[in-house]
PDB file of C-alpha atoms in Angstrom:
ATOM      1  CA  UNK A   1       0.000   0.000   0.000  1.00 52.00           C
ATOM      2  CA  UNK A   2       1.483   3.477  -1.021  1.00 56.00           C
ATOM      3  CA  UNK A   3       2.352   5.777   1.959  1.00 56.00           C
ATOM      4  CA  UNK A   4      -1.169   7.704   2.103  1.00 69.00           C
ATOM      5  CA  UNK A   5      -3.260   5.343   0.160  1.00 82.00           C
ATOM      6  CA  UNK A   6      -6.433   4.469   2.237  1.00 91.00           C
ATOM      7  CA  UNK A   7      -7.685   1.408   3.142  1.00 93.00           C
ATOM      8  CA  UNK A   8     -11.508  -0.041   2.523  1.00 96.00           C
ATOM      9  CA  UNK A   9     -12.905  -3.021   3.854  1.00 95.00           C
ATOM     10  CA  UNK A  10     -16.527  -3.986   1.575  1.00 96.00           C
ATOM     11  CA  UNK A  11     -18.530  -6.574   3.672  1.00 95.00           C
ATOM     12  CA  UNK A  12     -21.599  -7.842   1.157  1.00 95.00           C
ATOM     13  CA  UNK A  13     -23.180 -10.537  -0.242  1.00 93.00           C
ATOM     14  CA  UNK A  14     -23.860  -9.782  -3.643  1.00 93.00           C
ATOM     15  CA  UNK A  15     -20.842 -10.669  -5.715  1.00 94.00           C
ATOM     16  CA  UNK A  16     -21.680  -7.984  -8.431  1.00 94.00           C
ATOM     17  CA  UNK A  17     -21.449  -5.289  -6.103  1.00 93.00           C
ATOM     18  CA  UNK A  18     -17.971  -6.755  -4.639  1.00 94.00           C
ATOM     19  CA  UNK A  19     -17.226  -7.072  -8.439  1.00 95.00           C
ATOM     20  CA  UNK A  20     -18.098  -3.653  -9.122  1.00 95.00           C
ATOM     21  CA  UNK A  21     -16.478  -1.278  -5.804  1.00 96.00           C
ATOM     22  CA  UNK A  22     -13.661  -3.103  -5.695  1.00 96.00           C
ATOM     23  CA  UNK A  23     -12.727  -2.342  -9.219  1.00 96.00           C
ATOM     24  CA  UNK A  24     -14.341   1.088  -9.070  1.00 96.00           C
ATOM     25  CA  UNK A  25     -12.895   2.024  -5.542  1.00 95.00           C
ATOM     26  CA  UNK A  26      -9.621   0.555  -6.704  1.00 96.00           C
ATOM     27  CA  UNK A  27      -8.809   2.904  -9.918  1.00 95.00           C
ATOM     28  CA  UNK A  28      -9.992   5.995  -7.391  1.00 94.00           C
ATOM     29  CA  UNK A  29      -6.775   4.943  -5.455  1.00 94.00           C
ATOM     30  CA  UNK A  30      -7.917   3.037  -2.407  1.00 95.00           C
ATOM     31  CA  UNK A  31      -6.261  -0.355  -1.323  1.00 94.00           C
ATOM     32  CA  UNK A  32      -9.893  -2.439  -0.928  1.00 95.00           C
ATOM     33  CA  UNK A  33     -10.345  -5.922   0.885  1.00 93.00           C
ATOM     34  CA  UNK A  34     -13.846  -7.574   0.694  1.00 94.00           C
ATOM     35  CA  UNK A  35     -15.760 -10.060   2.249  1.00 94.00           C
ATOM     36  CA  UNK A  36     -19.398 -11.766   1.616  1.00 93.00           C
ATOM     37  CA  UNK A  37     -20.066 -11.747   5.590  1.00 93.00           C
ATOM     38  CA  UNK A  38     -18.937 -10.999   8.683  1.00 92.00           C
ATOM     39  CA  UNK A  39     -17.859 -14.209  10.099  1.00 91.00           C
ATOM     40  CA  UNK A  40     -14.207 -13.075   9.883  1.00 89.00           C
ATOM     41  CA  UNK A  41     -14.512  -9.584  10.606  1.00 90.00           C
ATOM     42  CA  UNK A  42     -12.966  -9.165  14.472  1.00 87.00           C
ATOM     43  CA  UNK A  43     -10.091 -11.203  13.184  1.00 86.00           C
ATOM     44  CA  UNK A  44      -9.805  -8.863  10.001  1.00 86.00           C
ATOM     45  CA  UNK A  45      -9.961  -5.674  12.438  1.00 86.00           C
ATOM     46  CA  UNK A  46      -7.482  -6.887  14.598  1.00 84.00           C
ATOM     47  CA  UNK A  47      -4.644  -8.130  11.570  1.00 85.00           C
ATOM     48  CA  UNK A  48      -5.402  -5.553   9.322  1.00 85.00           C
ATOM     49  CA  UNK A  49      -7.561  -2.315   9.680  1.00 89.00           C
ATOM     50  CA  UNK A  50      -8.988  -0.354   7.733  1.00 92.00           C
ATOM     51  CA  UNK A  51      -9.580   3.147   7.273  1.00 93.00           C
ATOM     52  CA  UNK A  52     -12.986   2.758   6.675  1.00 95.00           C
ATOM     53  CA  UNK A  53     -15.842  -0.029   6.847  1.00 95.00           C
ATOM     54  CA  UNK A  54     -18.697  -0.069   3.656  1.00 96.00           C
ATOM     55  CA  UNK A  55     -21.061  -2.423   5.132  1.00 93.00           C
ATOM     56  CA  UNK A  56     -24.618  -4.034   3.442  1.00 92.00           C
ATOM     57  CA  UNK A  57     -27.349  -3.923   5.953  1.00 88.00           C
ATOM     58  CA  UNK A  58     -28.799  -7.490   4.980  1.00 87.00           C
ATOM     59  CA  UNK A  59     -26.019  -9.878   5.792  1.00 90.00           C
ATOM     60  CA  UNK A  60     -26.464 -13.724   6.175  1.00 91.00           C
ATOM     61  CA  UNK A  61     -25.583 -14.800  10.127  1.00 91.00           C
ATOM     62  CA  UNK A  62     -24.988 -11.525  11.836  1.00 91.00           C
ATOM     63  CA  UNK A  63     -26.132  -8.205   9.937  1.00 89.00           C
ATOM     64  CA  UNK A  64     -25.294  -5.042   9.496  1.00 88.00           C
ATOM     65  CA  UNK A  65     -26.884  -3.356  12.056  1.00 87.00           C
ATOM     66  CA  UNK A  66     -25.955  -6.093  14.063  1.00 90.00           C
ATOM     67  CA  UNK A  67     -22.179  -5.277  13.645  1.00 91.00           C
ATOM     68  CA  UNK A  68     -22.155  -1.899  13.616  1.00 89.00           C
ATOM     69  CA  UNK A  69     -23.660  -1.662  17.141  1.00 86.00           C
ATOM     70  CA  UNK A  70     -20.954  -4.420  18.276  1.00 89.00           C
ATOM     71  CA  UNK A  71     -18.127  -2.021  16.940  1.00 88.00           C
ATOM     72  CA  UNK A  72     -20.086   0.687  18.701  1.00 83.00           C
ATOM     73  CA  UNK A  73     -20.524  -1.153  21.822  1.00 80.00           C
ATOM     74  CA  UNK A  74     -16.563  -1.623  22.231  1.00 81.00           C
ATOM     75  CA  UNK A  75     -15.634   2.098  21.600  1.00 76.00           C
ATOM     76  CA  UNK A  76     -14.525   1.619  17.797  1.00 82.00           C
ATOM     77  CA  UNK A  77     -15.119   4.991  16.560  1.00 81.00           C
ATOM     78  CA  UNK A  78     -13.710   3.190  12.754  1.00 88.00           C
ATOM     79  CA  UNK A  79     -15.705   5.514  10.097  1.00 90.00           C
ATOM     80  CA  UNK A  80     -18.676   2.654   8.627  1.00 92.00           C
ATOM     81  CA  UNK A  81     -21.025   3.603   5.784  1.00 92.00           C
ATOM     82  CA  UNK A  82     -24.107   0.860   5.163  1.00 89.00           C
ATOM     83  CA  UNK A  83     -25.560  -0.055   2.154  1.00 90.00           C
ATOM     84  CA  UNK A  84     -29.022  -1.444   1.984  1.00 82.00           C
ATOM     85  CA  UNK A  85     -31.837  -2.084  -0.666  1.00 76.00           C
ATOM     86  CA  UNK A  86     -34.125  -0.693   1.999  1.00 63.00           C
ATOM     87  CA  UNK A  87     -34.619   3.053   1.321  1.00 58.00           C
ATOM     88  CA  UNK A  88     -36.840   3.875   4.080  1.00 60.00           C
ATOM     89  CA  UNK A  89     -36.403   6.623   6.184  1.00 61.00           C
ATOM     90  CA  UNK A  90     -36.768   4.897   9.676  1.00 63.00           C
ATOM     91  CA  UNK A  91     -34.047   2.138   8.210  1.00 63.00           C
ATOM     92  CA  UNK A  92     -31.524   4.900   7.338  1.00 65.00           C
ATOM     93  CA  UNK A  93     -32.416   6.547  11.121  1.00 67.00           C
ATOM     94  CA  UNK A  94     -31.719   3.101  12.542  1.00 69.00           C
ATOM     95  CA  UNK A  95     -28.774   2.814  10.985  1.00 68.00           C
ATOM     96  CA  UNK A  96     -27.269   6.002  11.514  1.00 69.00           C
ATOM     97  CA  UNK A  97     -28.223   5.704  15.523  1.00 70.00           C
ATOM     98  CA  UNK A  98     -26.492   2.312  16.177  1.00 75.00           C
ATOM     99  CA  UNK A  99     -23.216   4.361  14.578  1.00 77.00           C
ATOM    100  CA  UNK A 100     -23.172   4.524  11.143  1.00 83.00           C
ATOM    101  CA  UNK A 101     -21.028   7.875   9.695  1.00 83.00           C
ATOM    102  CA  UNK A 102     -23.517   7.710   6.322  1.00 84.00           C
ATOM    103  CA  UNK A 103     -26.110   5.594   4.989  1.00 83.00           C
ATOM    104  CA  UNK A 104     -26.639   4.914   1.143  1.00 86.00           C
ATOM    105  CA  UNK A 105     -29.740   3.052  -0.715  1.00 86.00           C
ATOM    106  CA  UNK A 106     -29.204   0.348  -3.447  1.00 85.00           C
ATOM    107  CA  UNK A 107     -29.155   0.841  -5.711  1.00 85.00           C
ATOM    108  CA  UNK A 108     -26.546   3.556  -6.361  1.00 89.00           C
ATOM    109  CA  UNK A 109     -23.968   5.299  -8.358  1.00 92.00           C
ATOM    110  CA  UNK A 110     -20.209   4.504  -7.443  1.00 93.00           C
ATOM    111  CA  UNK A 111     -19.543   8.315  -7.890  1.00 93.00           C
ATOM    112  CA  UNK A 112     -21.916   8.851  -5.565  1.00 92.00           C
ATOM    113  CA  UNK A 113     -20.519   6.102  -2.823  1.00 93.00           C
ATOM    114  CA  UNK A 114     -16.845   8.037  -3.705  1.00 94.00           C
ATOM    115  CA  UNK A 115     -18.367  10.934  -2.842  1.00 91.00           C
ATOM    116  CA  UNK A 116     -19.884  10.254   0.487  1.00 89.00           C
ATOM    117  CA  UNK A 117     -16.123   8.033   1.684  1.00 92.00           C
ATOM    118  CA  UNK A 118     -14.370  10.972   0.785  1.00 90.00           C
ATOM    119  CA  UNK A 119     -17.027  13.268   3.222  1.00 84.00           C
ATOM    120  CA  UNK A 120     -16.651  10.646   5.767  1.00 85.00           C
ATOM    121  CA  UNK A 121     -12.949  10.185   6.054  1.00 87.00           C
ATOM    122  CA  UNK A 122     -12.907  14.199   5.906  1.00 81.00           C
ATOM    123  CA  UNK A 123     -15.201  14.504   8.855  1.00 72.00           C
ATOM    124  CA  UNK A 124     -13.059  12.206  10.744  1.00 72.00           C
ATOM    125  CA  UNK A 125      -9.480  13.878   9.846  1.00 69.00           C
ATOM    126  CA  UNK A 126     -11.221  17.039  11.222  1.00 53.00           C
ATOM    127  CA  UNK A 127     -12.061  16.556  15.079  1.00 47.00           C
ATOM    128  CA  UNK A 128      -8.316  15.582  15.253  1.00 43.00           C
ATOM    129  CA  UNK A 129      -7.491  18.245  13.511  1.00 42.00           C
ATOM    130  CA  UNK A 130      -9.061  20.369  15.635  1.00 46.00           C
ATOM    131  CA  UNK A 131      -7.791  18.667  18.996  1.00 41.00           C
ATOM    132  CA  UNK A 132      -4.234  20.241  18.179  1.00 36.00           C
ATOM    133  CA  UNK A 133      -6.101  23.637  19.227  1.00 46.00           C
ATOM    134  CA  UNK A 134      -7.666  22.424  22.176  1.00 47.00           C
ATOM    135  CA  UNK A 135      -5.846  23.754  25.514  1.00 51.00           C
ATOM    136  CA  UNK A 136      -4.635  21.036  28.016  1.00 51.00           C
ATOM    137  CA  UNK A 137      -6.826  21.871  30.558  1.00 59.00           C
ATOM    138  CA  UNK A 138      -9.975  22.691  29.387  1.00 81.00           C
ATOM    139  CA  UNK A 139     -12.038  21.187  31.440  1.00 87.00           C
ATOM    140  CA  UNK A 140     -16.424  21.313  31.253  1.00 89.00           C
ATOM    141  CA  UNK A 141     -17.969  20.452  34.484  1.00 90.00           C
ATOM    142  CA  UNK A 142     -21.748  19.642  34.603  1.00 89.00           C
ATOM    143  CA  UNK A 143     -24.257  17.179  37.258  1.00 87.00           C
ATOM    144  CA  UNK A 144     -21.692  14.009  37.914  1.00 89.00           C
ATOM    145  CA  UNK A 145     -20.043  14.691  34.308  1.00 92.00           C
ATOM    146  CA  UNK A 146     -16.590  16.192  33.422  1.00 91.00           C
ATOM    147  CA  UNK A 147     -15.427  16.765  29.976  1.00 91.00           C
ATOM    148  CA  UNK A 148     -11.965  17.170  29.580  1.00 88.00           C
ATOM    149  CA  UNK A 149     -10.964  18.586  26.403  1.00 80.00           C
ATOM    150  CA  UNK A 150      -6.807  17.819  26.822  1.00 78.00           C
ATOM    151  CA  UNK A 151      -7.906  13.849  27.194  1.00 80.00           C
ATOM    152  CA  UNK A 152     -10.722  14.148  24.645  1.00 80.00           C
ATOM    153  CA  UNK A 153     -12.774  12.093  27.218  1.00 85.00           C
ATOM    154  CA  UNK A 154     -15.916  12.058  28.801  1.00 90.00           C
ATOM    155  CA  UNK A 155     -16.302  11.307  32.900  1.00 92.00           C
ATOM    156  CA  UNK A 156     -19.226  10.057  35.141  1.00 90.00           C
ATOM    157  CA  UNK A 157     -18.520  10.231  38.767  1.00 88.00           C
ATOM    158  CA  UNK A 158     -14.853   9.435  37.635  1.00 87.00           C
ATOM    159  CA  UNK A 159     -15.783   6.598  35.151  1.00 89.00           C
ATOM    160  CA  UNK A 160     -15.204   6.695  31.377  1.00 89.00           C
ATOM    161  CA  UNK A 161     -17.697   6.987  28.848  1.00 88.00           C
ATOM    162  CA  UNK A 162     -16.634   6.114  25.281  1.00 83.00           C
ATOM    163  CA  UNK A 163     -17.711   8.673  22.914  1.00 82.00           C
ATOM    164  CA  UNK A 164     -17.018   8.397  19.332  1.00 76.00           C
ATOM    165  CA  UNK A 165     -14.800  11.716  17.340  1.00 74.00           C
ATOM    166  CA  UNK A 166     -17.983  12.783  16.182  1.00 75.00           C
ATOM    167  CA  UNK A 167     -19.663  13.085  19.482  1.00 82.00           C
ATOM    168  CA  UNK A 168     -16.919  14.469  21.602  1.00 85.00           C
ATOM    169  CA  UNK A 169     -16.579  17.773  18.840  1.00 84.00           C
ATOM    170  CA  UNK A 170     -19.997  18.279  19.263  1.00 88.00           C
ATOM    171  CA  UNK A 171     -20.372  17.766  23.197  1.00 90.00           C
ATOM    172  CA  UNK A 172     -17.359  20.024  23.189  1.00 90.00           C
ATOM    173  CA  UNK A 173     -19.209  23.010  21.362  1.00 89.00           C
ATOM    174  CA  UNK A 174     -21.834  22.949  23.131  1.00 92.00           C
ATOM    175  CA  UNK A 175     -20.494  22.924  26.154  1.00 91.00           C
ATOM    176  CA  UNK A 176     -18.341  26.144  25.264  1.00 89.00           C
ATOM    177  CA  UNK A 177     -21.626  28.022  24.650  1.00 89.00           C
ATOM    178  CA  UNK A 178     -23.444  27.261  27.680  1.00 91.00           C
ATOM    179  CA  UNK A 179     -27.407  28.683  27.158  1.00 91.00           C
ATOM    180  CA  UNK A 180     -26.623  30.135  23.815  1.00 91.00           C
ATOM    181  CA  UNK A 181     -29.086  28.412  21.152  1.00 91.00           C
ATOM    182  CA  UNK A 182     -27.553  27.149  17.986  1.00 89.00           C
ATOM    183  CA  UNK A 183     -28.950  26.201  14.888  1.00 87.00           C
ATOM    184  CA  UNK A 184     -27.984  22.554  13.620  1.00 83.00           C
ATOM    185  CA  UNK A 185     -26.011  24.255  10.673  1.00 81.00           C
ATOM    186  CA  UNK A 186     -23.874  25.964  13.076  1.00 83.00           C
ATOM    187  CA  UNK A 187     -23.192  23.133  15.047  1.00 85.00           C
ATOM    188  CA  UNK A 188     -22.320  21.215  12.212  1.00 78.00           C
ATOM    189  CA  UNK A 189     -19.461  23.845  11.183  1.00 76.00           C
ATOM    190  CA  UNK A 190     -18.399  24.033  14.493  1.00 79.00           C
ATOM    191  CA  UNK A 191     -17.883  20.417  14.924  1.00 77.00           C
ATOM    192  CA  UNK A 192     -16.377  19.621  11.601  1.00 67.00           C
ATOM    193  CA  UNK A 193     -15.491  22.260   9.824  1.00 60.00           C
ATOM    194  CA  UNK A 194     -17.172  22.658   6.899  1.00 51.00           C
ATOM    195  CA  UNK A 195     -17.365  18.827   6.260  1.00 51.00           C
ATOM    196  CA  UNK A 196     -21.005  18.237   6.396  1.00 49.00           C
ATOM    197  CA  UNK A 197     -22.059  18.105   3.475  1.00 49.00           C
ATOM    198  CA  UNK A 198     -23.508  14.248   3.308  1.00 45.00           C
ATOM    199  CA  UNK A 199     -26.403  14.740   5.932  1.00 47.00           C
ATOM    200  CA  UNK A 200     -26.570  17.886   7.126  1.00 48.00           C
ATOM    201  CA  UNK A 201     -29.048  16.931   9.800  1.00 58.00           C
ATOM    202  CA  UNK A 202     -27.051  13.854  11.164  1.00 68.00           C
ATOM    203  CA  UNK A 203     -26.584  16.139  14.091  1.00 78.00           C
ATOM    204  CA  UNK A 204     -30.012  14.765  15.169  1.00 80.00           C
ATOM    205  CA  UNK A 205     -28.945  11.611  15.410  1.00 78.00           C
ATOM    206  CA  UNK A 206     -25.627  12.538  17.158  1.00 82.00           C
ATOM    207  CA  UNK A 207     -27.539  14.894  19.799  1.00 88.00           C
ATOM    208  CA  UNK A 208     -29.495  11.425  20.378  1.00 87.00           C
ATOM    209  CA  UNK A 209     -26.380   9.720  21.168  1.00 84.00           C
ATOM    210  CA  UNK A 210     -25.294  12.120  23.725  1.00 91.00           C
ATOM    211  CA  UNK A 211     -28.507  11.868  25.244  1.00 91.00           C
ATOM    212  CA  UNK A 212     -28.443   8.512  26.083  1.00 88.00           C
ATOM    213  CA  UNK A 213     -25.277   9.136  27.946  1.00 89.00           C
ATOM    214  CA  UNK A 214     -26.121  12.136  29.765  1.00 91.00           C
ATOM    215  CA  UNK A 215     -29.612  12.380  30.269  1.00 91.00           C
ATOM    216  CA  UNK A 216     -31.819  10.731  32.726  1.00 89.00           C
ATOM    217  CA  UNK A 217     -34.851  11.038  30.793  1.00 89.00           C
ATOM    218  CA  UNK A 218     -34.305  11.443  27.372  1.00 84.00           C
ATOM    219  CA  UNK A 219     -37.781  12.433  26.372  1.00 84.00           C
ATOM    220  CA  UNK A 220     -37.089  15.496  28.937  1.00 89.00           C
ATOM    221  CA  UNK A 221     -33.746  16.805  28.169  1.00 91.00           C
ATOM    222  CA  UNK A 222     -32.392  18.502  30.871  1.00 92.00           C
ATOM    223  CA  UNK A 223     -28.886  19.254  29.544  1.00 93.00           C
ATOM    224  CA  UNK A 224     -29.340  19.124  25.515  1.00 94.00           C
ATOM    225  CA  UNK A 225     -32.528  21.204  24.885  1.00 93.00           C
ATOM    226  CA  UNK A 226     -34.299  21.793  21.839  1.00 91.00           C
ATOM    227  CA  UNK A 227     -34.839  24.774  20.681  1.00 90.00           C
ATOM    228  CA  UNK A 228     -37.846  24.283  18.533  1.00 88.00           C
ATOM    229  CA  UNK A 229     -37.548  24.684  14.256  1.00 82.00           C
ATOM    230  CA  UNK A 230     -33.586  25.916  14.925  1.00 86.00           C
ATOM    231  CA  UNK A 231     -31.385  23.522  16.800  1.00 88.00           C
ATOM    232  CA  UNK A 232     -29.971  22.940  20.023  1.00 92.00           C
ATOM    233  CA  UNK A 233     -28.938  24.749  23.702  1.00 93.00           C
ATOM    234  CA  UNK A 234     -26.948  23.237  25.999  1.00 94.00           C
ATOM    235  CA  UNK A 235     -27.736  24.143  29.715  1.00 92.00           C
ATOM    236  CA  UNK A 236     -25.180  23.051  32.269  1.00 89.00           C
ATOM    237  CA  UNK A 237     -27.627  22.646  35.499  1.00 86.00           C
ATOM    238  CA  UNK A 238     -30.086  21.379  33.717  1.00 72.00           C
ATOM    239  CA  UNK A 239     -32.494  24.337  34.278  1.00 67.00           C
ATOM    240  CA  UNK A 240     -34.531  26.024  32.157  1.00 68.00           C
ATOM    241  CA  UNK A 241     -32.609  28.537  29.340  1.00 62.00           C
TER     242      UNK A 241
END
């Protein structure tokens, strides 16, 4: 593998499409590995990993969804796009809150599957980017939790919570504007840069996220308010704005 060539790992079951992205993804300059399931994955993410994880949705033995929330579940914040020839909206939602970075429908253009790894491994070079500007001891204090910025970690009463890149920028941003609203667009840009341009509202699904960690009811947001048809407050005693 050249020096800054990227690596893809492709786990599906149709042949054509492993036919296809492999030679496609392969003449765009990416090193790409594939599989038809994901018996061998943990073994293949230990030996050899990737940069980035295209994944189908509909797997035989353990799917998709299945694996991404495994990776999830141990703290892997590895960048995963699915694929699935289920185009609904609460499938892609599903998806995207068990971990997924992006979600595309079958079927689809390779340009267009280029386009959204490329947006992907951008938004993931940026919070590390950004980390190089982050002061050693900013610290956020708020309930039990304690968000240190030097670490890039997340505390409860002293214990660890695993957040993922995305999530940490984000918790970070809002905790610097403490009951000052911002709009999802803003938060976005904040978080990443400019690299948003996949799903702009995937901050949804990342304010969810935090909420499970944070909140004790997440139906009443204490913490992460909404601020109906804009975006999003964050209010550090969990009183009203």
């Amino acid at each position: 593998m050249e020096k800054n060539q990227k690596r893809l790992l492709l786990i599906d079951d149709d042949a054509r499409i492993r036919e296809l992205l492999t030679r496609y993804l392969t003449e765009q300059g990416f090193e790409v590995d594939v599989y038809a399931d994901a018996s061998m994955l943990d073994k293949r993410l230990q030996q050899k990993r990737p940069h980035l994880l295209i994944l189908d949705l509909m797997l035989p033995g353990e799917d998709g969804l299945s694996v991404c929330r495994r990776i999830r579940a141990q703290g892997d914040t590895l960048p995963i796009i699915m694929l699935t020839a289920r185009g609904d909206d609460i499938d892609r939602i599903i998806g995207l809150e068990m971990g997924a970075d992006d979600y595309l429908p079958k079927p689809f253009n390779p340009r267009e599957l280029l386009a959204r790894i490329q947006a992907v491994l951008r938004r993931h070079a940026t919070p590390a980017a950004l980390a190089a500007t982050f002061e050693p001891g900013e610290v956020y204090e708020f309930a039990q939790f304690v968000l240190d910025a030097g670490q890039r970690k997340l505390f409860k009463n002293g214990e660890d919570i695993p957040l993922s890149q995305a999530e940490f920028s984000l918790l970070k941003v809002l905790a610097m504007h403490p009951r000052h609203p911002l709009s999802r667009e803003r938060l976005l840009e904040l978080s990443r840069g400019r690299e948003f341009e996949v799903f702009d509202r995937s901050v949804d699904v990342q304010i969810s996220r935090l909420r499970k960690l944070i909140e004790d009811d997440q139906a009443n947001p204490r913490y992460i308010q909404t601020v109906w048809g804009f975006g999003y407050v964050f209010v550090p005693d969990g009183g009203t704005r």
